[in-house]
Short mmCIF file of C-alpha atoms in Angstrom, two decimals:
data_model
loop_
_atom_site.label_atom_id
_atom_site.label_comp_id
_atom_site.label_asym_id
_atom_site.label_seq_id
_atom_site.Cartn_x
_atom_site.Cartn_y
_atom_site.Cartn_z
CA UNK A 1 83.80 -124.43 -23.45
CA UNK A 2 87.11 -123.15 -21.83
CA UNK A 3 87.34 -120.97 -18.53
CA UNK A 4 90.13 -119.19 -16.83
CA UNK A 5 89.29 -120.17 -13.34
CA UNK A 6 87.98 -117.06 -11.85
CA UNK A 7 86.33 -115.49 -14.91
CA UNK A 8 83.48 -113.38 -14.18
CA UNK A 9 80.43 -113.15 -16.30
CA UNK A 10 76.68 -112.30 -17.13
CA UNK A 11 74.59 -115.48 -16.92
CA UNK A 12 71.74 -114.74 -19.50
CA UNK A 13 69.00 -115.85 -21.69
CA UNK A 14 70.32 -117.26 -25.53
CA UNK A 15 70.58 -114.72 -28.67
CA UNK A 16 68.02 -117.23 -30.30
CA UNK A 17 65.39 -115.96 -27.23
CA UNK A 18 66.31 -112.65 -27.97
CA UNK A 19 65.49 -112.62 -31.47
CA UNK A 20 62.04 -114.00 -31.02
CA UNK A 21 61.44 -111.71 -28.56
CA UNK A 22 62.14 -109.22 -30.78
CA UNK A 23 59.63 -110.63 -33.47
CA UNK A 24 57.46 -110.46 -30.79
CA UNK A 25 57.66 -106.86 -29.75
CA UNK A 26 57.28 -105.59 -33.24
CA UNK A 27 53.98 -106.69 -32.69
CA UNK A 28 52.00 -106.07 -29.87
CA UNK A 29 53.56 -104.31 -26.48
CA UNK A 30 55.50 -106.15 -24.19
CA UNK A 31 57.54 -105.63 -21.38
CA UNK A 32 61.35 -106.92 -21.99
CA UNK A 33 61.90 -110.23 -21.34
CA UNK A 34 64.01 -111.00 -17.62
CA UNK A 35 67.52 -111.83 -18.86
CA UNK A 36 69.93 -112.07 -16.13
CA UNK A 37 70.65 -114.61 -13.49
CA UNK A 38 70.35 -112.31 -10.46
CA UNK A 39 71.30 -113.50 -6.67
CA UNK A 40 70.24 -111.29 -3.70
CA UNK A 41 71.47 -110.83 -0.19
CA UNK A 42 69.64 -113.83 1.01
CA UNK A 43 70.61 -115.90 -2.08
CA UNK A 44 66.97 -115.71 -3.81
CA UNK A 45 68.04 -116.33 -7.81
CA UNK A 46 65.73 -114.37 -9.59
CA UNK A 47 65.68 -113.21 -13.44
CA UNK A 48 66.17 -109.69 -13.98
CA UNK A 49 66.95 -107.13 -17.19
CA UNK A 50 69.55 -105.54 -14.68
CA UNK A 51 73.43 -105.75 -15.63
CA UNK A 52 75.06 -104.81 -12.16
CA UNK A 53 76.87 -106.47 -9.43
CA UNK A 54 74.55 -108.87 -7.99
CA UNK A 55 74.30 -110.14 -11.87
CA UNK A 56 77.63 -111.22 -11.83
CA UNK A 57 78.90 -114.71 -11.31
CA UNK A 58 82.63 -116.08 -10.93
CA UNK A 59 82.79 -119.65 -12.32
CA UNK A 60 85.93 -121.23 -10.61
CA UNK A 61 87.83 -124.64 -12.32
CA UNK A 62 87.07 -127.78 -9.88
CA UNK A 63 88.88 -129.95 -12.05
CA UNK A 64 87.73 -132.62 -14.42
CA UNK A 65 85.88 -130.20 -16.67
CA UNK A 66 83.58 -129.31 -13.65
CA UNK A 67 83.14 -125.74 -12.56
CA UNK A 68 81.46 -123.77 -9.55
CA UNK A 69 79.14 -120.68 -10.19
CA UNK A 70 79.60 -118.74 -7.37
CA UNK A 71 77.73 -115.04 -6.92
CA UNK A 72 80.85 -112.39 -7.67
CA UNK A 73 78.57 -110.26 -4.60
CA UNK A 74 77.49 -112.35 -2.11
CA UNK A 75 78.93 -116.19 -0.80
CA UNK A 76 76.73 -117.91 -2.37
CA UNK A 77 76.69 -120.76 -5.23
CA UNK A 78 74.19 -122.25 -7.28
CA UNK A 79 73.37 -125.62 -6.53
CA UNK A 80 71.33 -128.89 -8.12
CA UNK A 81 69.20 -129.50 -4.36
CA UNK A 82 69.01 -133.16 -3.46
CA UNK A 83 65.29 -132.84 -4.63
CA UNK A 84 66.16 -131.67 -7.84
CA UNK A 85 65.71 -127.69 -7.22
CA UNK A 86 67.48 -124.82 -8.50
CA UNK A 87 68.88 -123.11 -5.72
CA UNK A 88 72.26 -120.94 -3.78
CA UNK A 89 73.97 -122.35 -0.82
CA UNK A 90 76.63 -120.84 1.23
CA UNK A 91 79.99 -121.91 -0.10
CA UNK A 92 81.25 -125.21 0.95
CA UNK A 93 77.90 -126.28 2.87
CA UNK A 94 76.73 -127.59 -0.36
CA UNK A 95 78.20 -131.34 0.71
CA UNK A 96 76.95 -131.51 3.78
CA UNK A 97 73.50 -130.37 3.06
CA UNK A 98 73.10 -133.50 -0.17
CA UNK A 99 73.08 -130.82 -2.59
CA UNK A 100 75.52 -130.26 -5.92
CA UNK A 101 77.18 -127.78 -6.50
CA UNK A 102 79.45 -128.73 -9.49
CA UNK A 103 79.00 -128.24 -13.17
CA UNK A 104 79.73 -128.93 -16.26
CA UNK A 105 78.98 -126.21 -19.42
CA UNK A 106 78.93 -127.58 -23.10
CA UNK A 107 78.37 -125.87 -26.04
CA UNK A 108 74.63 -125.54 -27.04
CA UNK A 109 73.47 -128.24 -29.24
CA UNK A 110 72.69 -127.93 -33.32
CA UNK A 111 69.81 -125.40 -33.53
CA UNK A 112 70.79 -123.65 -30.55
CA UNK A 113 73.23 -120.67 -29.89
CA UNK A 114 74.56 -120.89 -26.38
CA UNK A 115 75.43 -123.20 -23.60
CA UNK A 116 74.42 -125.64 -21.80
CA UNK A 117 74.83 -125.59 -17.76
CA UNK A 118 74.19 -129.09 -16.76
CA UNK A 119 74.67 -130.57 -12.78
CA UNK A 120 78.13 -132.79 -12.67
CA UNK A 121 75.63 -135.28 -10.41
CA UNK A 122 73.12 -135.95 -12.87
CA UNK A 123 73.89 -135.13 -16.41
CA UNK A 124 70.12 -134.76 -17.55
CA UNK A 125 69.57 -132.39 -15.14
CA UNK A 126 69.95 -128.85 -16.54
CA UNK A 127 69.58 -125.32 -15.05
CA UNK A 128 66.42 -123.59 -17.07
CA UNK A 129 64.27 -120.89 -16.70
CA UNK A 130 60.95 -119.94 -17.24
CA UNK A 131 57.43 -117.85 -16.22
CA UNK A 132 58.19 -119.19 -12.82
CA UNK A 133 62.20 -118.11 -12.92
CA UNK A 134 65.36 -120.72 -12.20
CA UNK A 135 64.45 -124.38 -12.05
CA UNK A 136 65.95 -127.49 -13.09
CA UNK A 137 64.96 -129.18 -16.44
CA UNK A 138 65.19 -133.11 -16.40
CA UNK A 139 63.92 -133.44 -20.25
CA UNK A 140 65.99 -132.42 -23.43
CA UNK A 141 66.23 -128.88 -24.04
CA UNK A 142 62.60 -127.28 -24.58
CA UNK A 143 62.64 -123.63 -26.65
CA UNK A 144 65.65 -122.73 -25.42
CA UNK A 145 64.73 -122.46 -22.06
CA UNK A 146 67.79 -124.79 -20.89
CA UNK A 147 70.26 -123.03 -23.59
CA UNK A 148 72.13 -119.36 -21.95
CA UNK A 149 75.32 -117.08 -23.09
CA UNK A 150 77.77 -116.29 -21.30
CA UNK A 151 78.95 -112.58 -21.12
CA UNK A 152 81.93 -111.03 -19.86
CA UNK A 153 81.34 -108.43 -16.80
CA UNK A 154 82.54 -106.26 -17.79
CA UNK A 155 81.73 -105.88 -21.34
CA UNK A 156 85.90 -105.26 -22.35
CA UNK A 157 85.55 -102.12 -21.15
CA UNK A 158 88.84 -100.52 -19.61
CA UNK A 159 90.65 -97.72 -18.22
CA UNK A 160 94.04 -97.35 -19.50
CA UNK A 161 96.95 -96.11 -16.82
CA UNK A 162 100.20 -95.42 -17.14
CA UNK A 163 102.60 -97.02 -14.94
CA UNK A 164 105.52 -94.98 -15.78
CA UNK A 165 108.60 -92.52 -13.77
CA UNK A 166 105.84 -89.87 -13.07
CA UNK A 167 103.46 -92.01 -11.08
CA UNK A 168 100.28 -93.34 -12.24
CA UNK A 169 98.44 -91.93 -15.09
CA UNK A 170 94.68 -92.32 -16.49
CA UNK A 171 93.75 -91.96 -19.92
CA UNK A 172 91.41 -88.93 -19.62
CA UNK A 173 89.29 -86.59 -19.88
CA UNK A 174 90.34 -86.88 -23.89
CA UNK A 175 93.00 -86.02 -25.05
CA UNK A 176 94.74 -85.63 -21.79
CA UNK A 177 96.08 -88.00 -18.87
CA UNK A 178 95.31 -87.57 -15.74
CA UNK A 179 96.12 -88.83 -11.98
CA UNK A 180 92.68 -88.48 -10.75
CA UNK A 181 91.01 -92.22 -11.01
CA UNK A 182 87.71 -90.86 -11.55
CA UNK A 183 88.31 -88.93 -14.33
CA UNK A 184 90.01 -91.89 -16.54
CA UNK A 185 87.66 -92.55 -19.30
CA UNK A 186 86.34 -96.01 -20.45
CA UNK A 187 88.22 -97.60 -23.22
CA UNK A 188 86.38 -100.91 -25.22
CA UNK A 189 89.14 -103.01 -27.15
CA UNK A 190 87.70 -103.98 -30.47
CA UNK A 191 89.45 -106.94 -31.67
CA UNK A 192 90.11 -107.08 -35.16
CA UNK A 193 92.07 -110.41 -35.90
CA UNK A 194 93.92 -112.92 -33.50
CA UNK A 195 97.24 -111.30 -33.99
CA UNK A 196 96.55 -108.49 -31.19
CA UNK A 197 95.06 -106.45 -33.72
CA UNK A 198 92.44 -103.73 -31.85
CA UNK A 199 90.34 -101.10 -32.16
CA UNK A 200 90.34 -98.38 -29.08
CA UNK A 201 86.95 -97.11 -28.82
CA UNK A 202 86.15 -94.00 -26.61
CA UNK A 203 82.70 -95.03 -24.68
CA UNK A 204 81.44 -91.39 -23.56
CA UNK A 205 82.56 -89.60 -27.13
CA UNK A 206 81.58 -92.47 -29.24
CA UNK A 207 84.82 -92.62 -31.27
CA UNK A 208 88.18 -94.51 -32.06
CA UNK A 209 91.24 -93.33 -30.91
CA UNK A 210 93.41 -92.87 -34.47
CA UNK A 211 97.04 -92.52 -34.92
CA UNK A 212 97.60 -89.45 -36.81
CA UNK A 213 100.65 -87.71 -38.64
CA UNK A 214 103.15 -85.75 -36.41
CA UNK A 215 102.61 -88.22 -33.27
CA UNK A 216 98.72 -86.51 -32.53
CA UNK A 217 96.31 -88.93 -31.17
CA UNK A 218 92.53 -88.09 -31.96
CA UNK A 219 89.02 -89.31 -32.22
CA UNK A 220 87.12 -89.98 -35.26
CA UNK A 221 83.44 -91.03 -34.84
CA UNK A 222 83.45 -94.01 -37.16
CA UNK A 223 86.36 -96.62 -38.16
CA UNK A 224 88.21 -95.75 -41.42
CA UNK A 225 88.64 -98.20 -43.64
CA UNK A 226 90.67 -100.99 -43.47
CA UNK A 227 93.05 -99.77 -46.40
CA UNK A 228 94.42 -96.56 -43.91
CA UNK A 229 94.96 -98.37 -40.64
CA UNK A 230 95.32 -95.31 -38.19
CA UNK A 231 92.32 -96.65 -35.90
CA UNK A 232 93.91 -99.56 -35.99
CA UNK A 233 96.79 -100.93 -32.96
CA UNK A 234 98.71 -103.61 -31.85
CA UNK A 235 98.45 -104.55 -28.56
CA UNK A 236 101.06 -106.75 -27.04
CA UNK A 237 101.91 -108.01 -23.29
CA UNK A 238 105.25 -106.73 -21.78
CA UNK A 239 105.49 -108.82 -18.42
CA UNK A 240 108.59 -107.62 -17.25
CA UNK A 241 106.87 -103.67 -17.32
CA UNK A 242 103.68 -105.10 -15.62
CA UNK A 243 101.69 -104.03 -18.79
CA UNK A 244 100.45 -103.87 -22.43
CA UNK A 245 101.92 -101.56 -25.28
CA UNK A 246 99.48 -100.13 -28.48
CA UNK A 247 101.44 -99.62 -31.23
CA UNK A 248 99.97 -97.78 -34.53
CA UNK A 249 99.62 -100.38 -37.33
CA UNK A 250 100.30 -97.31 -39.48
CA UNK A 251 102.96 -95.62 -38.25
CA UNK A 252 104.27 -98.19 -35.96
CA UNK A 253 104.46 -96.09 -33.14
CA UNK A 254 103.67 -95.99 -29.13
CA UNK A 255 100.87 -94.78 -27.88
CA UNK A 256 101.60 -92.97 -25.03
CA UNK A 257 101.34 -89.40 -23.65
CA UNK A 258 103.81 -85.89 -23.96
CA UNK A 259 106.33 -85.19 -21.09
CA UNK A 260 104.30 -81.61 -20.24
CA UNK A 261 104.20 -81.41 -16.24
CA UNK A 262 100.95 -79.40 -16.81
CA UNK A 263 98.74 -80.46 -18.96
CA UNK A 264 99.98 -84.16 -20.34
CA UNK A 265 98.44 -85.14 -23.46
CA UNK A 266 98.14 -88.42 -25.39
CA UNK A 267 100.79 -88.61 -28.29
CA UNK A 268 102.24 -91.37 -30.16
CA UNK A 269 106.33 -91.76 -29.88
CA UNK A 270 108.72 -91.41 -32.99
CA UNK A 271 110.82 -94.53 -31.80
CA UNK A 272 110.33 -98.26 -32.61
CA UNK A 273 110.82 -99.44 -29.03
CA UNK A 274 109.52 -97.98 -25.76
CA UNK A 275 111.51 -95.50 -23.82
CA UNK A 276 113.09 -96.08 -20.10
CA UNK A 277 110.54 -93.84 -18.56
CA UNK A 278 107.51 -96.18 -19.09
CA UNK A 279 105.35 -93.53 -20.97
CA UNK A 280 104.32 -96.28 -23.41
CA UNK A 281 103.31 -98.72 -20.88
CA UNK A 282 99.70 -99.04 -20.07
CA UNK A 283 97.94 -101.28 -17.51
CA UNK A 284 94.45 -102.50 -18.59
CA UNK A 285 92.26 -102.26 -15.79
CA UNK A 286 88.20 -103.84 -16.18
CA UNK A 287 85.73 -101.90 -15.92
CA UNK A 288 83.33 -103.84 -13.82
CA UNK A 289 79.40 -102.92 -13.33
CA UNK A 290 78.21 -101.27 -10.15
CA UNK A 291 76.66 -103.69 -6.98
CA UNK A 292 73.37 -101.43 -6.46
CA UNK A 293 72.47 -97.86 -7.22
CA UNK A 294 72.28 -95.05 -4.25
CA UNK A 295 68.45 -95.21 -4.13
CA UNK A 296 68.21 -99.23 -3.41
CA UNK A 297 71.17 -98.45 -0.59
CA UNK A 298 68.77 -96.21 0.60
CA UNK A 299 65.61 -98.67 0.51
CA UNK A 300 68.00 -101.28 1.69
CA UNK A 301 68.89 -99.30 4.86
CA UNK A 302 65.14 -98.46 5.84
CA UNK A 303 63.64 -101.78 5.33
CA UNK A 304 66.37 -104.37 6.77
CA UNK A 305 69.11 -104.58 9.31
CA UNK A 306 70.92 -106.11 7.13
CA UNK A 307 74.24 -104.68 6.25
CA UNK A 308 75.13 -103.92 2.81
CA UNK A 309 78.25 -102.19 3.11
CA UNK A 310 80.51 -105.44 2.50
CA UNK A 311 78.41 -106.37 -0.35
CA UNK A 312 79.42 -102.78 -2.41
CA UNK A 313 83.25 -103.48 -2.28
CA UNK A 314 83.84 -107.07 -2.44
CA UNK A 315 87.37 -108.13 -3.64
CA UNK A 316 87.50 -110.26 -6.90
CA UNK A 317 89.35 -112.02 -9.40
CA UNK A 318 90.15 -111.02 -13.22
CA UNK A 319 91.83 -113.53 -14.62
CA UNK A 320 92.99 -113.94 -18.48
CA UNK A 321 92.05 -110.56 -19.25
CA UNK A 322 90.40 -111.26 -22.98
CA UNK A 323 92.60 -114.41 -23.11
CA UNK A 324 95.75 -112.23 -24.35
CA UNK A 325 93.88 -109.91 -26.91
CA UNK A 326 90.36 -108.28 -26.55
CA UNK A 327 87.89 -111.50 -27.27
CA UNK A 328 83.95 -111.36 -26.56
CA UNK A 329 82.36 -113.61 -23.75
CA UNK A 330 82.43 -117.84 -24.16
#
């Protein structure tokens, strides 16, 4: 399994859990199954069917195939204890205190659909879970409960801005652009093939963004086929511009928005190249899930003196943004 160092993702149960769980529910009731690898402000790892900040984890290259997993939220990582327990230590006290914190992640064996997480100390140690939540697992894998997926944070969901002469521009609300952050909407790339091929798919309107005749841009609510293309782009990298151009497969031109000072709209251009102004250049920013709701601020606040502020707006690191072209988690 290959990482950019840095890449952030979900640490969950396996699709094969999933789907018996599913089997399950169809017949009697059950509550959901915990899925996520949670850590807390104390470093407690818990299981959890939450998909926010404190479920995110940054696994960083050590070299020789080994790898940290460190919480994206708090300084913590997950260690292998010296008595064979699952549990987070600050980072870089892992050493001193006997414990590893190194690991190694290999593709889930025959029968299984997943990965692996295994300690870089002691190869038959693996990182499981069960009734009783994270623990280590000495034996070979046991239904599945040593066997997780891997899923990017945020889900390739973007916003789209505009880097051009008139300052930086959001796609949204549809179909316009706009300089306000907040109102940029949330754009999934689709990929299609592994020649930068994409889909743009609107999250809040449920539709693709489609290339239409006389350089309009709209949004249909389900892919056209195959055989007309207009949902379909090309995305490709243009370093020097600091961004990423989408180029109808179609028509074979820009996306990019009109020149109105009022109310700029998104258009495609009528030339094969982009222009000097930049219009056609978008940066492809992650969409990345929220630390903790208001209300568990609020509970937070009134139950510890613990400060959470920090933990809300803690700087991280995107690296390989879908490897070059919109790809799903390892």
């Amino acid at each position: 399994v290959e990482f950019v160092s840095g890449e952030l993702c979900f640490l969950s149960s396996s699709d094969d859990e999933e789907e018996e769980e599913d089997v399950q529910q169809q017949h009697q009731q059950l509550q959901p199954r915990k899925k996520q690898v949670r850590c807390d402000l104390m470093g407690k790892l818990t299981l959890t069917n939450d998909k926010r900040g404190w479920e995110v984890w940054r696994f960083v290259e050590m070299g020789g195939g080994k790898l940290r997993i460190v919480s994206w939220m708090h300084p913590f990582c997950i260690v292998c204890t010296r008595d064979g327990k699952a549990s987070t230590i600050t980072i870089g006290k892992a050493e001193e205190a006997g414990h590893c914190d190194e690991w190694t992640i290999e593709k889930a064996p025959e029968g299984y659909t997943g990965v692996v997480v295994r300690s870089a100390g002691t190869a038959r140690k693996v990182l499981s879970r069960g009734e009783g939540g994270i623990f280590i697992m000495t034996q070979e894998l046991d239904g599945g409960n040593g066997v997780w997926r891997l899923d990017a944070a945020h889900s390739q969901t973007y916003t789209l801005t505009s880097s051009g002469r008139a300052g930086d521009r959001s796609m949204g609300p549809f179909p316009y652009v706009t300089e306000n952050a907040k109102q940029s909407d949330h754009i999934a790339l689709q990929q299609v093939d592994d020649e930068g091929t994409v889909r743009l798919y609107h999250k809040s309107l449920g539709r693709y963004l489609r290339a239409c005749a006389g350089c309009e841009v709209r949004c249909d609510p389900t892919p056209p086929d195959d055989a007309d293309a207009s949902d379909l782009w090309k995305m490709e990298q243009r370093p020097a511009d600091g961004g990423y151009t989408f180029s109808s497969k179609l028509h074979g031109e820009f996306l990019a928005y009109t020149a109105d000072e009022v109310n700029p709209k998104l258009c495609t251009t009528v030339s094969s190249s982009p222009s000097d102004d930049g219009r056609e250049v978008w940066r492809v920013d992650p969409i990345l899930p929220r630390a903790v709701s208001s209300a568990k601020i609020k509970t937070f606040a009134l139950g510890t003196s613990i400060a959470v502020g920090t933990t809300v707006a803690m700087p991280f690191l995107m690296a390989g943004m879908l490897a070059g072209g919109p790809a799903g988690g390892a």
